[in-house]
Backbone as CSV, one residue per row, in Angstrom:
resi,resn,N_x,N_y,N_z,CA_x,CA_y,CA_z,C_x,C_y,C_z
1,MET,-25.054,86.180,-10.985,-24.658,85.168,-10.908,-24.273,83.579,-11.478
2,GLY,-25.124,83.895,-12.300,-24.933,83.088,-13.018,-23.879,82.795,-14.458
3,GLU,-23.809,84.817,-13.982,-22.822,84.278,-15.783,-21.489,84.557,-14.345
4,ASN,-20.469,85.142,-13.889,-19.754,84.628,-13.583,-19.308,83.926,-12.611
5,GLU,-20.240,82.714,-12.316,-19.311,81.419,-12.591,-19.478,80.660,-13.624
6,ARG,-20.240,80.943,-14.547,-19.975,80.725,-16.003,-18.649,80.796,-16.184
7,THR,-18.548,82.185,-16.189,-16.252,83.200,-16.994,-15.687,82.609,-15.453
8,GLU,-16.078,82.019,-14.402,-15.496,81.906,-13.269,-14.213,79.745,-14.156
9,GLU,-15.560,79.246,-14.078,-15.476,77.957,-14.517,-14.405,77.681,-15.503
10,GLY,-14.754,78.600,-16.877,-14.575,78.666,-17.808,-12.910,79.036,-17.644
11,HIS,-12.261,79.650,-17.055,-11.442,80.946,-16.558,-10.284,79.506,-16.228
12,GLN,-10.489,78.783,-14.604,-10.008,77.332,-14.238,-10.164,76.438,-15.387
13,ARG,-11.235,76.051,-15.898,-10.878,75.473,-17.486,-8.963,75.704,-18.171
14,SER,-9.413,76.794,-18.438,-8.332,77.248,-19.642,-7.198,77.378,-18.821
15,GLU,-6.713,77.783,-18.065,-5.758,77.327,-16.547,-5.378,76.217,-16.322
16,THR,-6.350,75.402,-16.250,-6.212,74.112,-16.275,-5.135,73.103,-17.593
17,ALA,-5.655,73.563,-18.444,-5.776,73.413,-20.045,-4.489,73.898,-20.417
18,ARG,-3.947,75.136,-20.077,-2.692,75.392,-20.123,-1.723,74.797,-19.752
19,LYS,-1.840,74.408,-17.926,-0.954,74.168,-17.298,-0.774,72.777,-18.199
20,ILE,-1.434,72.015,-18.447,-1.272,70.703,-19.151,-0.503,70.631,-20.444
21,SER,-0.487,71.224,-21.005,-0.430,71.929,-22.504,0.658,72.117,-22.026
22,GLU,1.423,72.765,-21.097,3.238,72.482,-21.033,3.965,71.946,-19.750
23,ARG,2.943,70.937,-19.887,4.304,70.569,-18.497,4.045,69.238,-19.960
24,TYR,3.024,68.657,-20.705,3.390,67.541,-21.772,3.218,68.022,-22.864
25,GLY,3.069,68.621,-23.015,4.017,69.323,-24.188,2.682,68.981,-26.026
26,VAL,1.530,69.318,-25.170,0.844,68.748,-26.019,-0.536,70.590,-26.118
27,PRO,-0.493,70.912,-27.626,-1.593,71.688,-27.986,-2.315,72.263,-27.010
28,LYS,-2.775,73.484,-26.771,-3.733,73.765,-25.611,-5.082,73.373,-26.345
29,GLU,-5.591,73.686,-27.313,-6.550,73.354,-28.150,-7.133,72.226,-28.008
30,GLU,-6.039,70.959,-28.136,-5.918,69.680,-27.821,-6.499,69.783,-26.724
31,VAL,-6.142,70.390,-25.808,-6.432,69.574,-23.772,-7.796,70.004,-23.653
32,GLU,-8.269,71.610,-24.488,-9.643,72.212,-23.571,-10.464,71.163,-25.051
33,ALA,-10.394,70.818,-25.928,-11.734,69.610,-26.739,-11.345,68.768,-25.423
34,ILE,-10.108,67.889,-25.109,-10.878,66.829,-24.652,-12.203,66.795,-23.263
35,ILE,-11.048,68.625,-22.292,-11.501,68.789,-21.363,-13.754,68.897,-21.152
36,ALA,-13.701,69.553,-22.781,-14.994,69.392,-22.686,-15.704,68.458,-23.707
37,ASP,-14.936,67.415,-23.764,-15.650,66.337,-24.691,-15.986,66.815,-26.139
38,ARG,-15.298,67.516,-26.855,-15.754,67.847,-27.900,-14.723,66.530,-29.330
39,ARG,-14.595,66.796,-30.304,-14.379,66.154,-31.168,-13.034,66.961,-31.577
40,LEU,-12.324,66.302,-31.899,-10.485,66.520,-31.422,-10.579,66.828,-33.333
41,GLN,-9.974,68.245,-33.324,-9.678,68.272,-35.093,-8.660,67.945,-35.826
42,PRO,-8.266,67.121,-37.148,-6.588,66.193,-36.673,-5.878,67.844,-37.810
43,GLY,-4.512,68.410,-36.863,-3.777,68.946,-36.805,-2.023,68.260,-37.346
44,LYS,-1.961,69.536,-37.492,-0.149,69.049,-37.575,0.428,68.386,-36.143
45,PRO,1.457,67.343,-36.080,1.096,67.154,-34.625,2.840,67.845,-33.963
46,HIS,2.107,67.854,-32.741,3.414,68.546,-32.034,4.685,68.334,-32.411
47,PRO,5.928,69.042,-32.352,6.962,68.881,-32.647,7.789,67.648,-31.920
48,MET,7.646,67.498,-31.096,8.195,66.174,-30.251,6.749,65.517,-30.026
49,THR,6.199,64.914,-30.638,5.415,63.542,-30.836,6.436,62.510,-31.819
50,MET,5.651,61.920,-31.467,6.531,60.588,-32.123,6.154,60.235,-33.951
51,GLY,4.445,60.916,-34.492,4.714,61.115,-35.431,4.780,61.885,-35.976
52,SER,5.722,63.343,-35.792,6.270,64.497,-36.139,7.665,64.121,-36.353
53,LEU,8.153,62.935,-35.522,9.534,62.653,-35.342,9.465,61.308,-36.467
54,MET,8.929,61.007,-37.158,8.352,59.136,-38.001,9.009,59.803,-39.921
55,LYS,7.420,61.438,-39.074,6.953,61.740,-40.374,8.513,62.814,-40.803
56,ASP,9.093,63.222,-39.714,10.166,64.239,-40.669,11.585,62.915,-41.494
57,SER,11.511,62.055,-40.805,12.943,61.147,-40.925,12.599,59.754,-42.093
58,HIS,11.494,60.311,-42.206,10.734,59.765,-43.974,11.333,60.395,-45.145
59,THR,10.568,61.602,-44.813,10.834,62.738,-45.753,12.549,63.190,-45.962
60,THR,13.404,63.019,-44.703,15.022,63.578,-45.281,16.080,62.522,-44.883
61,SER,15.373,61.319,-44.111,16.373,59.709,-44.595,16.330,58.768,-45.154
62,GLY,14.758,58.893,-45.652,14.556,57.847,-46.355,14.350,56.496,-45.326
63,SER,14.774,55.023,-45.798,14.745,54.384,-44.590,15.118,54.076,-43.700
64,TYR,15.465,55.156,-42.733,15.717,55.103,-41.739,15.529,54.294,-40.572
65,MET,13.734,54.940,-40.182,13.148,54.213,-39.233,11.795,53.820,-40.275
66,THR,11.938,52.655,-40.894,11.262,52.179,-41.946,10.807,50.914,-41.419
67,GLN,9.992,49.677,-41.110,10.085,48.846,-41.062,9.690,47.793,-41.750
68,PRO,10.747,46.494,-41.914,10.501,46.032,-42.790,8.863,44.994,-42.230
69,GLN,8.099,44.113,-43.608,7.274,43.566,-44.308,7.495,42.222,-43.099
70,SER,6.514,42.306,-41.881,6.753,40.874,-41.679,5.845,39.869,-41.957
71,ARG,5.023,40.012,-43.206,3.864,38.655,-42.847,4.967,37.686,-43.639
72,TRP,3.698,36.715,-42.943,4.330,35.486,-43.924,2.893,34.431,-44.671
73,SER,4.004,34.186,-44.917,3.192,33.846,-46.891,3.291,31.979,-46.034
74,ALA,2.353,31.938,-46.837,1.235,30.408,-47.560,2.872,29.670,-47.604
75,ALA,3.927,29.815,-48.612,5.118,29.232,-48.759,5.556,28.123,-47.340
76,ALA,5.958,29.789,-46.952,6.996,29.522,-45.329,6.410,29.461,-44.257
77,ILE,4.885,29.374,-44.230,3.935,28.384,-42.861,4.026,26.733,-43.721
78,VAL,4.050,26.313,-44.899,3.929,25.301,-45.297,4.936,24.186,-44.917
79,GLY,6.120,25.253,-45.431,7.682,25.292,-45.323,8.051,24.247,-43.610
80,ILE,7.626,25.331,-42.948,8.070,25.262,-41.347,7.156,24.383,-41.034
81,VAL,5.704,24.103,-41.368,5.018,22.845,-40.890,5.529,21.533,-40.911
82,LEU,5.868,20.790,-42.852,6.700,20.364,-43.072,8.193,20.164,-41.882
83,GLY,9.114,20.672,-41.944,9.852,20.499,-41.277,10.321,19.944,-39.975
84,ILE,8.783,19.887,-39.258,8.368,19.854,-37.891,7.979,18.387,-38.553
85,LEU,7.425,18.282,-38.624,6.528,16.937,-39.155,7.655,15.890,-39.603
86,GLY,8.961,16.239,-40.079,9.659,15.655,-40.502,10.886,14.818,-39.505
87,ILE,10.435,16.145,-38.653,11.896,15.741,-37.456,10.603,14.728,-36.923
88,LEU,10.074,14.872,-36.253,8.951,14.171,-35.393,8.788,12.821,-36.057
89,ALA,8.965,12.591,-37.544,8.857,11.771,-38.117,10.340,10.708,-37.914
90,ILE,11.450,11.595,-37.926,13.031,10.579,-37.596,12.953,10.959,-36.058
91,ALA,12.408,11.626,-35.137,12.686,10.625,-33.981,12.104,9.589,-33.564
92,THR,10.619,9.646,-34.126,9.765,8.165,-33.519,10.322,6.990,-34.534
93,LEU,10.905,7.277,-35.576,11.460,6.052,-36.412,13.134,5.792,-35.642
94,LEU,13.498,6.471,-35.155,14.659,6.397,-34.444,14.586,5.413,-32.607
95,VAL,13.381,6.107,-32.718,13.005,5.422,-31.075,12.945,4.277,-31.384
96,PHE,12.360,4.200,-32.536,11.658,2.197,-32.920,13.468,1.540,-32.938
97,ILE,13.705,2.058,-33.625,14.879,1.012,-34.151,15.913,0.684,-33.155
98,LEU,16.081,1.834,-31.710,17.219,1.742,-31.084,16.158,1.130,-29.941
99,ARG,15.821,1.015,-30.092,14.918,0.126,-28.914,15.370,-1.292,-29.075
100,GLU,15.372,-1.914,-28.181,16.207,-3.658,-28.044,14.921,-4.276,-28.733
101,PRO,15.264,-4.962,-28.978,13.923,-6.311,-29.717,14.191,-6.779,-29.053
102,ARG,12.613,-7.524,-28.927,12.147,-8.379,-27.788,12.088,-9.668,-28.528
103,THR,13.183,-10.860,-28.058,12.992,-11.948,-28.593,12.078,-13.197,-27.498
104,VAL,11.207,-14.201,-28.120,10.035,-14.784,-27.409,10.310,-15.932,-27.968
105,GLU,10.829,-16.696,-27.097,11.186,-17.982,-27.550,10.134,-19.205,-27.038
106,VAL,9.762,-19.987,-28.211,8.521,-20.608,-28.089,9.446,-22.681,-27.607
107,VAL,9.085,-22.769,-26.225,9.348,-23.899,-26.613,8.242,-24.999,-26.322
108,MET,8.715,-25.846,-27.408,7.889,-26.963,-27.019,7.747,-28.118,-26.419
109,GLN,6.678,-28.271,-25.772,6.800,-29.896,-24.475,5.939,-30.999,-25.331
110,GLU,6.642,-31.352,-25.187,6.306,-33.154,-25.720,4.816,-33.623,-24.878
111,PRO,3.896,-34.252,-24.758,2.832,-34.926,-24.579,2.901,-35.382,-23.009
112,PRO,3.300,-35.733,-22.186,3.397,-36.946,-21.370,2.516,-37.996,-22.021
113,ALA,4.128,-38.914,-21.965,3.674,-40.716,-21.899,3.114,-40.808,-21.063
114,GLN,2.169,-41.873,-21.945,1.278,-42.861,-21.093,1.091,-44.147,-20.361
115,VAL,1.104,-43.912,-19.173,1.204,-45.354,-18.488,0.292,-46.238,-18.856
116,ILE,0.886,-47.590,-19.374,0.073,-48.358,-19.529,0.116,-49.926,-18.859
117,PRO,-1.572,-50.234,-18.448,-0.887,-51.068,-16.745,-0.746,-52.475,-17.789
118,ALA,0.362,-53.288,-16.830,0.555,-54.150,-16.846,-0.734,-55.210,-17.292
119,PRO,-1.113,-56.173,-17.726,-2.290,-56.996,-17.869,-1.837,-57.749,-15.878
120,GLN,-2.872,-57.646,-15.567,-2.869,-58.578,-14.540,-3.225,-59.895,-14.273
121,PRO,-3.177,-60.446,-13.640,-4.026,-61.985,-13.219,-5.051,-61.705,-12.742
122,ASP,-5.778,-63.115,-13.282,-7.031,-63.455,-12.688,-6.821,-63.099,-11.291
123,THR,-6.187,-63.554,-11.180,-6.658,-63.956,-9.217,-6.026,-62.767,-8.321
124,VAL,-6.918,-62.493,-7.855,-6.906,-61.312,-6.641,-6.862,-61.365,-5.444
125,VAL,-5.591,-60.769,-4.641,-5.627,-61.335,-3.358,-5.790,-60.534,-2.587
126,LEU,-7.118,-60.642,-1.712,-7.032,-59.210,-0.787,-6.850,-58.807,0.119
127,GLU,-6.284,-58.155,0.616,-5.922,-58.226,2.062,-6.387,-57.785,3.120
128,PRO,-6.712,-58.101,4.143,-7.583,-57.686,4.936,-6.248,-56.276,5.231
129,VAL,-7.564,-55.518,5.429,-7.451,-53.674,5.373,-7.800,-53.683,7.375
130,ALA,-7.045,-52.959,8.170,-7.183,-53.377,9.489,-7.775,-51.917,9.212
131,GLU,-8.961,-51.995,9.901,-9.462,-50.360,10.310,-8.965,-49.810,11.452
132,PRO,-8.906,-48.460,11.594,-7.711,-47.957,12.305,-8.768,-48.335,14.159
133,ALA,-8.883,-48.497,15.195,-9.170,-48.427,16.231,-10.370,-46.870,16.132
134,PRO,-11.590,-46.883,17.203,-11.883,-45.275,17.190,-11.049,-45.403,18.353
135,GLU,-10.973,-44.114,18.116,-10.358,-44.029,19.987,-11.531,-43.142,20.627
136,PRO,-10.966,-43.812,22.355,-11.819,-43.844,22.795,-12.020,-42.492,23.650
137,PRO,-13.068,-42.643,24.083,-14.586,-41.405,24.426,-13.435,-40.612,25.868
138,PRO,-12.593,-39.464,25.839,-12.093,-38.227,27.196,-12.601,-39.441,28.185
139,ALA,-11.229,-39.371,29.280,-11.524,-40.336,30.159,-12.370,-38.774,31.115
140,PRO,-13.682,-38.942,31.818,-14.146,-37.388,32.738,-13.177,-37.372,33.560
141,LYS,-13.255,-36.428,33.815,-12.693,-35.851,34.379,-13.103,-36.152,35.894
142,PRO,-12.451,-36.307,36.880,-12.774,-36.534,38.236,-13.881,-35.002,38.877
143,ALA,-14.001,-35.454,39.480,-15.326,-34.200,40.441,-14.587,-34.076,41.412
144,VAL,-14.163,-32.488,41.236,-13.114,-32.156,41.956,-14.241,-31.731,43.474
145,ARG,-13.684,-32.402,44.527,-14.294,-32.139,45.869,-13.585,-31.019,46.553
146,ARG,-15.330,-30.653,46.765,-14.693,-29.114,47.197,-15.293,-29.681,49.330
147,ARG,-13.680,-29.049,49.793,-13.823,-29.951,50.606,-15.074,-28.225,51.708
148,THR,-16.124,-28.971,52.358,-17.420,-28.098,52.847,-16.806,-28.026,54.097
149,ALA,-17.167,-26.861,55.151,-17.386,-26.965,56.185,-18.264,-27.367,57.135
150,PRO,-17.634,-27.987,58.047,-19.428,-28.368,58.788,-19.604,-27.563,58.897
151,ALA,-21.298,-27.673,59.356,-21.998,-26.177,59.748,-21.634,-26.379,61.043
152,PRO,-21.313,-25.182,61.601,-21.302,-24.540,62.482,-22.823,-24.653,64.007
153,VAL,-21.908,-25.059,65.457,-22.447,-25.583,66.236,-23.871,-24.526,67.148
154,LEU,-22.614,-23.310,66.821,-23.128,-22.210,67.394,-23.154,-21.454,66.408
155,SER,-24.222,-20.209,66.161,-23.832,-18.842,65.226,-24.687,-17.952,66.776
156,THR,-24.432,-17.490,66.864,-24.355,-15.826,67.497,-23.654,-14.957,67.690
157,SER,-24.614,-13.714,67.867,-23.547,-11.849,67.856,-22.797,-12.029,69.406
158,ASN,-23.157,-13.241,70.445,-23.244,-12.803,71.680,-21.688,-13.407,71.660
159,SER,-20.733,-12.960,72.591,-19.132,-13.406,72.120,-19.488,-14.362,73.789
160,LEU,-19.452,-13.898,74.837,-19.722,-15.023,75.822,-20.404,-16.533,75.993
161,GLU,-21.312,-16.146,74.925,-22.602,-17.143,74.812,-21.590,-18.579,74.068
162,ALA,-20.955,-18.075,72.998,-20.232,-18.854,72.438,-19.381,-19.353,72.491
163,GLU,-18.512,-18.430,74.176,-17.536,-18.861,74.640,-18.503,-19.902,75.355
164,GLU,-18.945,-19.834,76.120,-19.635,-20.730,77.195,-19.974,-22.830,75.906
165,ARG,-20.459,-22.337,75.178,-20.981,-23.051,74.165,-19.242,-24.465,74.030
166,LEU,-18.535,-23.494,73.523,-16.720,-23.588,72.924,-16.396,-24.764,74.357
167,ALA,-16.927,-23.927,74.943,-16.253,-24.843,77.073,-16.566,-26.044,76.896
168,GLU,-18.176,-26.077,76.899,-18.352,-27.575,76.572,-18.499,-28.009,75.990
169,LEU,-17.885,-28.289,74.603,-17.132,-28.836,73.394,-15.685,-29.317,74.095
170,LYS,-14.716,-28.384,74.253,-13.811,-28.945,74.842,-14.075,-29.948,76.109
171,ALA,-15.242,-29.795,77.255,-15.537,-30.441,78.489,-15.347,-32.080,77.526
172,ALA,-16.436,-31.586,76.488,-16.351,-33.261,76.055,-15.733,-33.807,75.750
173,GLY,-14.787,-33.876,75.066,-13.193,-34.157,74.831,-13.021,-33.334,73.173
174,ASN,-13.835,-32.603,72.801,-13.271,-32.521,71.350,-12.323,-31.363,71.475
175,SER,-11.362,-31.710,71.693,-10.011,-30.691,71.558,-9.750,-29.545,70.136
176,LYS,-10.998,-30.366,68.572,-10.707,-29.467,67.520,-11.505,-27.877,67.658
177,ALA,-12.660,-27.889,68.726,-13.406,-26.892,68.426,-12.744,-25.902,68.431
178,ARG,-13.622,-24.869,68.132,-12.971,-23.920,68.149,-13.910,-22.167,67.777
179,ILE,-14.112,-21.581,68.242,-14.961,-20.358,67.440,-14.088,-19.375,66.690
180,THR,-14.544,-18.979,65.332,-14.606,-17.624,64.099,-15.246,-17.104,64.410
181,ARG,-14.786,-15.858,63.713,-15.587,-14.865,64.001,-15.584,-13.755,62.234
182,VAL,-16.641,-13.730,61.868,-17.335,-12.910,60.866,-18.491,-12.470,60.724
183,SER,-17.765,-11.302,59.770,-18.238,-9.572,60.379,-19.355,-9.184,58.576
184,ARG,-20.657,-9.316,58.553,-21.796,-10.003,57.953,-22.167,-7.956,58.500
185,GLY,-22.952,-6.912,57.370,-23.315,-6.082,57.198,-22.963,-4.916,58.167
186,GLY,-21.668,-4.591,58.880,-21.187,-4.201,59.844,-21.767,-5.328,61.264
187,THR,-22.072,-6.493,61.607,-22.123,-6.850,62.684,-21.569,-8.309,62.635
188,THR,-20.438,-7.941,63.735,-19.564,-9.250,64.027,-20.083,-10.694,64.716
189,ILE,-20.476,-11.541,63.491,-20.805,-13.114,64.798,-20.198,-13.788,64.265
190,TYR,-20.387,-14.503,65.460,-19.626,-16.110,66.065,-20.096,-17.152,65.926
191,GLN,-18.936,-17.615,65.408,-19.402,-19.557,65.188,-18.730,-19.925,66.093
192,VAL,-19.132,-20.987,66.670,-18.695,-22.093,67.038,-18.411,-23.666,66.576
193,ARG,-17.340,-24.214,66.048,-17.206,-24.940,65.001,-16.740,-25.836,65.825
194,ARG,-17.191,-27.862,65.195,-16.161,-28.611,66.374,-14.755,-29.135,64.870
């Protein structure tokens, strides 16, 4: 069984290499070498590959596909660098020339004249200086008297008792007597006032 599998596997590789060779135009030996991971033997290139076309063009037409040497010489590099530096120097010079000049004016000031006091006579008259009168302290605000109601003659929760007392006060000649009702904590209190 082992040999059958090997031959079958070899046949599949050979068939795969043939298909790839036909499809891409690569020789079958090279495809097999790539699949088997073997080193390729240098051979002549396929007629449709670039190497073959280049070789043919060199032999037939001479300089048809030749590429020029594109190496930079030292003189060319130095010339380019000096050209760039020259352009930068000219640009810098133009910037300094075209910039508006700034003029600074220096103004000299004369020192202020010194005032020399005139000689004064020996007698000096002193005028009395009036001292400002001290401001009087602010007047105390009058105390606001709060009107306090006279204490009630009777304070009770019984309305009949309050009415009896009111009737007695009015009978005694107090016509301003009255009853006021005050609620405190859910309880009504009747106050008899003069």
